[in-house]
mmCIF file of C-alpha atoms in Angstrom:
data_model
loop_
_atom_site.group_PDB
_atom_site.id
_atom_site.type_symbol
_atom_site.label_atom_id
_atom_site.label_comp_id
_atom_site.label_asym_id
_atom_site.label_seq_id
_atom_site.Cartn_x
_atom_site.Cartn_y
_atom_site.Cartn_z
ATOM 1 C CA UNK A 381 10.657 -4.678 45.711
ATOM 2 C CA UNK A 382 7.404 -3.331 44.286
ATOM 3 C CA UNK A 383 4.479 -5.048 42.347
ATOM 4 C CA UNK A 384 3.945 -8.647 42.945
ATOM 5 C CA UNK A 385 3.557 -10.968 39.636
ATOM 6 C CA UNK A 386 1.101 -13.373 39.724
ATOM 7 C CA UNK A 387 1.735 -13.465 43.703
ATOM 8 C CA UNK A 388 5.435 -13.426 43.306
ATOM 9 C CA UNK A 389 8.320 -10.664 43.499
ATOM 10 C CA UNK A 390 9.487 -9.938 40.524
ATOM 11 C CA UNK A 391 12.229 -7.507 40.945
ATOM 12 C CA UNK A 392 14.770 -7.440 44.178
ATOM 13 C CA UNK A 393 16.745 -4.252 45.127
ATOM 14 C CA UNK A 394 19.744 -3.985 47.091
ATOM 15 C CA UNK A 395 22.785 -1.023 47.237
ATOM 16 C CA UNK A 396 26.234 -1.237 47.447
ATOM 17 C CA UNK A 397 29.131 0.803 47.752
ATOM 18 C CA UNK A 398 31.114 1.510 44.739
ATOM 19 C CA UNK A 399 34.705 1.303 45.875
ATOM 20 C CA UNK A 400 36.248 1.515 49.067
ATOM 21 C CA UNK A 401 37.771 4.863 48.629
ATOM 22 C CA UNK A 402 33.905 7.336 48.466
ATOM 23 C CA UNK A 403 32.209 4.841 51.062
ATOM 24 C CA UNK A 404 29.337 7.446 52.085
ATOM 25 C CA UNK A 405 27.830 6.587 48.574
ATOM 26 C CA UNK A 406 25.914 3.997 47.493
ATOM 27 C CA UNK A 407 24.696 2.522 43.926
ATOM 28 C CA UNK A 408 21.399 0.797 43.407
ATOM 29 C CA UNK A 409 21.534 -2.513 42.333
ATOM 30 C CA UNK A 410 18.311 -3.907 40.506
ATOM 31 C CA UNK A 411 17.702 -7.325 39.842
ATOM 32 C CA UNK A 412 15.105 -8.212 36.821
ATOM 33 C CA UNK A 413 12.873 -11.781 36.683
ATOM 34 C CA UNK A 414 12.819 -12.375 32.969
ATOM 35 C CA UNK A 415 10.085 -15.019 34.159
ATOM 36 C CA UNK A 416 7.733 -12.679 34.977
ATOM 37 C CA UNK A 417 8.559 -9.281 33.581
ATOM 38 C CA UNK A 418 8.282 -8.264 29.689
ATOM 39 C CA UNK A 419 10.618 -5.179 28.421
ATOM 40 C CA UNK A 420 9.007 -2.754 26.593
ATOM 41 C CA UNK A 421 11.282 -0.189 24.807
ATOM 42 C CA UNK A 422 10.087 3.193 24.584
ATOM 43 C CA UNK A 423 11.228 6.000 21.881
ATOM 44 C CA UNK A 424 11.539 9.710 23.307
ATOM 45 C CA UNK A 425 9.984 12.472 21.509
ATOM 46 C CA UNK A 426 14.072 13.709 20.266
ATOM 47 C CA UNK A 427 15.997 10.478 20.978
ATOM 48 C CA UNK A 428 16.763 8.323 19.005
ATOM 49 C CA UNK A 429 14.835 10.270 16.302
ATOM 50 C CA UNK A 430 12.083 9.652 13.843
ATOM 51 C CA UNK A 431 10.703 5.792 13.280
ATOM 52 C CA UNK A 432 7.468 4.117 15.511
ATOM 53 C CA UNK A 433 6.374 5.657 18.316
ATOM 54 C CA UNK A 434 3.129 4.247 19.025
ATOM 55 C CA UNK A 435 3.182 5.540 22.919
ATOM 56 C CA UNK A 436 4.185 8.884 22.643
ATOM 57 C CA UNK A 437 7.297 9.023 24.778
ATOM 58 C CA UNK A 438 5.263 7.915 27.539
ATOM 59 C CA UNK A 439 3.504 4.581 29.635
ATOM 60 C CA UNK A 440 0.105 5.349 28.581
ATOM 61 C CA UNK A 441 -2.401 5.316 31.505
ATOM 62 C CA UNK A 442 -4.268 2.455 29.962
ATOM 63 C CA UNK A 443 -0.694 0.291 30.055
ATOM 64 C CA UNK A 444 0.082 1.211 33.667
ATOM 65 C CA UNK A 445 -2.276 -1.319 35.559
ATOM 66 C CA UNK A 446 0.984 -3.762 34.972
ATOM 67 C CA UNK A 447 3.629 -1.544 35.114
ATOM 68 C CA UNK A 448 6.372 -2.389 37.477
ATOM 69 C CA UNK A 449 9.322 -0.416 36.620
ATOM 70 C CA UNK A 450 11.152 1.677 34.488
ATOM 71 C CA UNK A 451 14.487 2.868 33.541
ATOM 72 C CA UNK A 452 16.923 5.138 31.464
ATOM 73 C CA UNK A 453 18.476 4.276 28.222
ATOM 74 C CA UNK A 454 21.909 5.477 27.147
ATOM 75 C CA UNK A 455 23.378 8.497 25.341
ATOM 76 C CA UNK A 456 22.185 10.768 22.764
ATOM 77 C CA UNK A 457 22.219 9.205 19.302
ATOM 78 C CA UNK A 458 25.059 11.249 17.977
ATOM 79 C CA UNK A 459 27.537 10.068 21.397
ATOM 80 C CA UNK A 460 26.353 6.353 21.424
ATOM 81 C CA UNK A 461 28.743 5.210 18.865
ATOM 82 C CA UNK A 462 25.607 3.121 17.822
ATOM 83 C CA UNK A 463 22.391 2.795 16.310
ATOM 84 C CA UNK A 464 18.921 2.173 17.323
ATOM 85 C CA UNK A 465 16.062 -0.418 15.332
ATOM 86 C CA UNK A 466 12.571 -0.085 16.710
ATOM 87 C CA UNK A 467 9.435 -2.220 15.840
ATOM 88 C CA UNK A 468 10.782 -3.475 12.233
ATOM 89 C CA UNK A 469 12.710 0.124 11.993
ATOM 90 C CA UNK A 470 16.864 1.056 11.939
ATOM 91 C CA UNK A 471 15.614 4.199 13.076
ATOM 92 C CA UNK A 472 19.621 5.233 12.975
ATOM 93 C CA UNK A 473 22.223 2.540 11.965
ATOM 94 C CA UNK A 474 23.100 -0.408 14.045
ATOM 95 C CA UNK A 475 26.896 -0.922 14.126
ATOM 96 C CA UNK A 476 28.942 -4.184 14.201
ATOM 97 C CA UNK A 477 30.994 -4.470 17.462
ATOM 98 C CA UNK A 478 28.886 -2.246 19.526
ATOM 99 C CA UNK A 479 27.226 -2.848 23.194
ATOM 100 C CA UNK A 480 23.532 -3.711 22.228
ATOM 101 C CA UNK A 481 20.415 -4.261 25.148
ATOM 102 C CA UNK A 482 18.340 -5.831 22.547
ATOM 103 C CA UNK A 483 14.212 -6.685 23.449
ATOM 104 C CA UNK A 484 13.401 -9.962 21.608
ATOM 105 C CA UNK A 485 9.491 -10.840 20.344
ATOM 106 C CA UNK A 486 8.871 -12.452 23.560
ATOM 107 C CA UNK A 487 8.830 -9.640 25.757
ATOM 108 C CA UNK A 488 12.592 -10.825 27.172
ATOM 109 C CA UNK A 489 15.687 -8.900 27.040
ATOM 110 C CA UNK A 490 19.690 -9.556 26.631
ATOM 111 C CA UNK A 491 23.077 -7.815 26.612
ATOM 112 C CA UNK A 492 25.596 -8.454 24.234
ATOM 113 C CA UNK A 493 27.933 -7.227 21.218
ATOM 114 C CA UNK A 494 25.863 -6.926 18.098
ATOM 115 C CA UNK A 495 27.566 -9.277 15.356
ATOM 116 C CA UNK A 496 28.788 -11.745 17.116
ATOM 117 C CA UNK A 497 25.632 -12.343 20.368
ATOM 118 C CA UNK A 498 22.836 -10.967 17.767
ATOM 119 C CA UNK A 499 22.018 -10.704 14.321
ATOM 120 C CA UNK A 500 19.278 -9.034 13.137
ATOM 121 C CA UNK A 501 15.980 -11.477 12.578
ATOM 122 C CA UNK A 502 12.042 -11.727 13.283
ATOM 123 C CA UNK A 503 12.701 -12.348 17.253
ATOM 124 C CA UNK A 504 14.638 -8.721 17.468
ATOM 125 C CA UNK A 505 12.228 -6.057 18.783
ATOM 126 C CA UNK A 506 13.970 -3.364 19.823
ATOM 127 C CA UNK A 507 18.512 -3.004 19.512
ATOM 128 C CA UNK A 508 19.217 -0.191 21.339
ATOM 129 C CA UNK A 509 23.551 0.423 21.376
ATOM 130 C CA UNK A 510 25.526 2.634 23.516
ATOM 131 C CA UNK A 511 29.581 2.222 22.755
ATOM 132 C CA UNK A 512 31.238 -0.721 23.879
ATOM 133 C CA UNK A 513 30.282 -3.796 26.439
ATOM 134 C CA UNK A 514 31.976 -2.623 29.874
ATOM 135 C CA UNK A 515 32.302 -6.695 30.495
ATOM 136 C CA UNK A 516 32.368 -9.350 28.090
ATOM 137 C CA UNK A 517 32.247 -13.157 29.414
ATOM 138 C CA UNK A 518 33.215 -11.893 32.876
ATOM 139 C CA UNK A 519 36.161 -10.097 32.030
ATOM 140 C CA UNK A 520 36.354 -6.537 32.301
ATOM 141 C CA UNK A 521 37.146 -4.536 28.919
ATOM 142 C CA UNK A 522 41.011 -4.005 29.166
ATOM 143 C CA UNK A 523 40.211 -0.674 27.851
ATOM 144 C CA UNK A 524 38.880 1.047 30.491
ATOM 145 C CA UNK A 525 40.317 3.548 32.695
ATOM 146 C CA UNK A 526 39.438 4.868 36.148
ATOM 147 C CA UNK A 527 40.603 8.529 35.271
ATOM 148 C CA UNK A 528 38.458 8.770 31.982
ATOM 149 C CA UNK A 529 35.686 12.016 31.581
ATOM 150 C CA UNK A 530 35.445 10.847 27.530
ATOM 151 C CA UNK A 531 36.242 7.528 26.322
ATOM 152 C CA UNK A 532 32.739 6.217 27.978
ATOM 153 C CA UNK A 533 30.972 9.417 27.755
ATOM 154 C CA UNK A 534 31.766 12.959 28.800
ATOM 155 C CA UNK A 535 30.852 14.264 32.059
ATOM 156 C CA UNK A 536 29.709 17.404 33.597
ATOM 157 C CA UNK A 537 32.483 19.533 34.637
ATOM 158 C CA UNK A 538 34.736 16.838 33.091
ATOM 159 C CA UNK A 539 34.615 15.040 36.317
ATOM 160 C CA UNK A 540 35.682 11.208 36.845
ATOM 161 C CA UNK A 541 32.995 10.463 39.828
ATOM 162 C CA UNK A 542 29.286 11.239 38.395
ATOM 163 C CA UNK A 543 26.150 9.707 37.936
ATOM 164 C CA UNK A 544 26.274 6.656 36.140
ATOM 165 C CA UNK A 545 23.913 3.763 35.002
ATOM 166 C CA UNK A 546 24.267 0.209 33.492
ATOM 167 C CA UNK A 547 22.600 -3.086 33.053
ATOM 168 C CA UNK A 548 24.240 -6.443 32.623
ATOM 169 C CA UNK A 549 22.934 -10.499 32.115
ATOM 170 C CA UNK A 550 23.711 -13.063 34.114
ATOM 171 C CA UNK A 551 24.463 -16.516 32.961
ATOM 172 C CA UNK A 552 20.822 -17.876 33.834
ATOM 173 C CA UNK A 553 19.373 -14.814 31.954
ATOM 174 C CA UNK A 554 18.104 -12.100 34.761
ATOM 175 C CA UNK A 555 19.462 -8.947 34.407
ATOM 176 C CA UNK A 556 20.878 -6.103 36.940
ATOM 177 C CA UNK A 557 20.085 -2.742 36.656
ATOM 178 C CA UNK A 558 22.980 -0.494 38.676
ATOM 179 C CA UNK A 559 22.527 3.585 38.740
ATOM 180 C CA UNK A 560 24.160 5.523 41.200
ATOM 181 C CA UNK A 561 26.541 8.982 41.906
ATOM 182 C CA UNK A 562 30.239 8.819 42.468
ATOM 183 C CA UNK A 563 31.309 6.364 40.109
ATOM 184 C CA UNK A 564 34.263 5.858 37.445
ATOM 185 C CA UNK A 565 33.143 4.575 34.358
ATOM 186 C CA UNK A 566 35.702 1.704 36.086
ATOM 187 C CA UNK A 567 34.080 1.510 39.161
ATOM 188 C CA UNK A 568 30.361 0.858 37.312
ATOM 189 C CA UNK A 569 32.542 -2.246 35.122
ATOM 190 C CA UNK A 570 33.845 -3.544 38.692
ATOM 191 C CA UNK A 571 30.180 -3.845 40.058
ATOM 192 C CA UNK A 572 28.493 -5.021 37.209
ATOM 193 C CA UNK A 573 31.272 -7.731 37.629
ATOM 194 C CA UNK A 574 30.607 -8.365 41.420
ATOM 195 C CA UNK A 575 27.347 -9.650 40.957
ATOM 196 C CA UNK A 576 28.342 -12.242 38.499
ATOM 197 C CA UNK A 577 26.912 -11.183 35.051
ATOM 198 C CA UNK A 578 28.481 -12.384 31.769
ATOM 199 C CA UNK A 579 28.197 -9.395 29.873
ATOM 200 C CA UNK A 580 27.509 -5.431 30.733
ATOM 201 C CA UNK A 581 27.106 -2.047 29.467
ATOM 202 C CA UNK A 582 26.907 1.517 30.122
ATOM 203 C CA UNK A 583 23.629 3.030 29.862
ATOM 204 C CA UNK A 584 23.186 7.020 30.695
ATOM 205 C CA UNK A 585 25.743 8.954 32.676
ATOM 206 C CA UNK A 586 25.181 12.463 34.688
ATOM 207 C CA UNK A 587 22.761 13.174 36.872
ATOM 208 C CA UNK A 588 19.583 14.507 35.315
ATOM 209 C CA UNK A 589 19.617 11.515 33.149
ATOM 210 C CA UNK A 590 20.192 8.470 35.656
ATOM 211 C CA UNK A 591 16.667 7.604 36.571
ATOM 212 C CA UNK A 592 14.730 4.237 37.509
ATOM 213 C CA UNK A 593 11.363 4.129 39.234
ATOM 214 C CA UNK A 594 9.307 1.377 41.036
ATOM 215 C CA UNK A 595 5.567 1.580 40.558
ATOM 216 C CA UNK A 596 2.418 0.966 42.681
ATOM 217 C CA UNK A 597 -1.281 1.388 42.971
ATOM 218 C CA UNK A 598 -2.421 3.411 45.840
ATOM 219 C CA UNK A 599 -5.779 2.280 45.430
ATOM 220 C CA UNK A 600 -5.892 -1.629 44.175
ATOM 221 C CA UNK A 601 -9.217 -0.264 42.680
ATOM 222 C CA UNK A 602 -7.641 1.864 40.191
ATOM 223 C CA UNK A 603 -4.644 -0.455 38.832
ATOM 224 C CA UNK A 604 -4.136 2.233 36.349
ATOM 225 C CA UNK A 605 -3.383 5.030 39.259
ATOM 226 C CA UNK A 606 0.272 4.491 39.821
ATOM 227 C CA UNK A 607 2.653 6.432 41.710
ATOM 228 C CA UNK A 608 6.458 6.300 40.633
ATOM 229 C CA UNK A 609 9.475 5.493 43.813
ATOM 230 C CA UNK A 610 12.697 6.286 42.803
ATOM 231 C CA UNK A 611 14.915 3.990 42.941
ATOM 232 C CA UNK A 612 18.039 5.209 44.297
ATOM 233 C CA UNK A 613 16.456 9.030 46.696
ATOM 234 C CA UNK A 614 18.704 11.108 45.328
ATOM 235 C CA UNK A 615 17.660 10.853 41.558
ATOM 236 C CA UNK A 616 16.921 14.482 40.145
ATOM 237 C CA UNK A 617 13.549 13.760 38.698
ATOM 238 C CA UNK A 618 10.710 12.087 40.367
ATOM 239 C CA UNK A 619 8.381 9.473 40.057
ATOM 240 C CA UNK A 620 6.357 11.001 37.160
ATOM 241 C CA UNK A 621 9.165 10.959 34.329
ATOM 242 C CA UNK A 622 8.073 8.907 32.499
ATOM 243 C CA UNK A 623 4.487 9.129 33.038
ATOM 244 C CA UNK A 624 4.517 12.433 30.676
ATOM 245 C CA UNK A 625 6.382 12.951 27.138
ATOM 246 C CA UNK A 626 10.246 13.330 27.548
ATOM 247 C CA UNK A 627 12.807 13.691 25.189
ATOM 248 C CA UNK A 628 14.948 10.529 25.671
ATOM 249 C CA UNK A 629 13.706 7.158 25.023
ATOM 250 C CA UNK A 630 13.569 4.697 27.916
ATOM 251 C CA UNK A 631 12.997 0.798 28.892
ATOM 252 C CA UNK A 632 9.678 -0.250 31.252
ATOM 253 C CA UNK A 633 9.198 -3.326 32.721
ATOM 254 C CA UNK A 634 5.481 -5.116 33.043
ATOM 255 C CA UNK A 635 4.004 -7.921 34.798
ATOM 256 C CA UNK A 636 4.416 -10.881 32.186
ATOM 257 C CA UNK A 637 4.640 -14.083 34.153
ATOM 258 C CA UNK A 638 5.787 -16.708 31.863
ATOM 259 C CA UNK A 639 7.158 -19.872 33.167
ATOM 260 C CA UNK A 640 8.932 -23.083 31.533
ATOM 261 C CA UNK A 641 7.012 -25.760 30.420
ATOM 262 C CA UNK A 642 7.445 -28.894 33.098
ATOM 263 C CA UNK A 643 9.318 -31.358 31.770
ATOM 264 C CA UNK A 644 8.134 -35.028 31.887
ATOM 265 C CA UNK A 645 9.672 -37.907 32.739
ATOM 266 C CA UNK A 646 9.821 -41.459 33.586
ATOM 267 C CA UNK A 647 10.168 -42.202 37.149
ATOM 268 C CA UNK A 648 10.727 -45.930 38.766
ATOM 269 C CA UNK A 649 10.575 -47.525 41.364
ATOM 270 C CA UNK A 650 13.232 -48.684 43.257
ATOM 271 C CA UNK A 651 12.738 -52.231 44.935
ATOM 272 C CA UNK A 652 13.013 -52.085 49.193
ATOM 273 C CA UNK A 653 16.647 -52.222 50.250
ATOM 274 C CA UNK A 654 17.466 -54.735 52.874
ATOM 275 C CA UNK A 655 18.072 -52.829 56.342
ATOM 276 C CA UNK A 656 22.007 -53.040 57.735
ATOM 277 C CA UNK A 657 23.671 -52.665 61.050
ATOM 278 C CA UNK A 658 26.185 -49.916 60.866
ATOM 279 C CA UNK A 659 29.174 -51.863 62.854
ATOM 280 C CA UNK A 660 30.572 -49.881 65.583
#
């Protein structure tokens, strides 16, 4: 789905349902080349508060000619039950034990429990935290509950099914994107565990704060000219969110294609064999 990279897809889309019970709903799943894509974490003008914020809670039209995607990040400072550290900054304190999608020097990103997956050093970028991993080394965290409005966030209306996003890793390092209505905090864990990631968390709950976008270039001309598809139709804001200054801080993917250096070795050559009859 959307902008080639260097001739190549770079991101795959699919949707699935999130249980068998609400089947007339359906949850985007995004899937994230960390060979060709580079995360770029971007501060809102209120969230997470104070510290770098060299873009000005926006893709700036003279980044956009490699802008692929975007996404939300996750709650409010003061509901995260974590911190934030941006550019060299702990723009609010990071916290041992806590669900952390951290952006490392070389443009690539990982999910993991802060303390014990990262420790802070000169290839951390950007930790941004948001309570506690929903899976950890493919198990589900015992703690959740399919009936819970406040453990893993609180909803509107105090409602079990809403809005919810996440993003996990999978063992080769890609990472899935899922955002979609109807879900229990639950019923986000079990998909994030269906497509076979080691480790997950909850991003943003509630409608008006689920978004992800695609971008392209109506005119190839004009790389900068893009124009923003949401990813799952019935997001609440379009394609332009994060083309202006917002209030909450956000993740965008760019083209980036980086691949591993071939490895060399020493072939031989293996001396004729002698042909045989099968025997019948």
């Amino acid at each position: 789905s959307g902008r080639l990279v260097d001739g190549q897809p770079a991101i795959y889309t699919t949707w699935v349902r999130p249980d068998s019970v609400r089947t007339s709903y359906y949850v985007t799943l995004m899937w994230m080349d960390p060979q060709l894509l580079k995360f770029v974490y971007v501060p809102g003008t209120r969230q997470p508060g104070g510290g770098p914020n060299p873009w000005g809670s926006m893709i700036p039209e003279d980044q956009r000619g490699g802008l692929v995607a975007a996404f939300n990040s996750g709650f409010q400072m003061v509901h995260s039950r974590g911190g934030a550290y941006v550019s060299g900054q702990e723009v609010v304190p990071l916290r041992n034990g806590a669900a952390t999608l951290v952006v490392k020097a070389d443009g690539s990103a990982d999910v993991g429990v802060w303390g014990r997956d990262f420790q802070m050093g000169p290839d951390i970028v950007t930790a941004r935290q948001n309570l506690e991993l929903l899976l950890d080394n493919y198990q589900l965290n015992p703690e959740l509950r399919e009936n819970d409005t406040s453990a893993f966030g609180a909803t509107v209306g105090n409602n079990v099914y809403v809005w919810r996003s996440g993003i996990c890793v999978l063992p080769d390092g890609g990472l899935i994107y899922a955002a979609g209505p109807a879900q229990s905090v639950l019923s986000l864990a079990k998909t994030l565990q269906s497509t076979g990631c080691v480790r997950g968390m909850q991003l943003d709950i509630n409608h008006d704060w689920t978004t992800g976008y695609l971008f392209s270039s109506p005119d190839p001309n004009v790389p900068t000219n893009v124009v923003g598809e949401k990813l799952h139709p019935q997001m609440s804001r379009d394609g332009t969110r994060y083309l202006s200054p917002g209030v909450v801080d956000f993740f965008a993917l760019f083209a980036d294609p980086t691949y591993p250096t071939p490895v060399t070795t020493t072939t031989t050559t293996a001396p004729p064999r002698t042909p045989t009859t099968k025997k019948r």
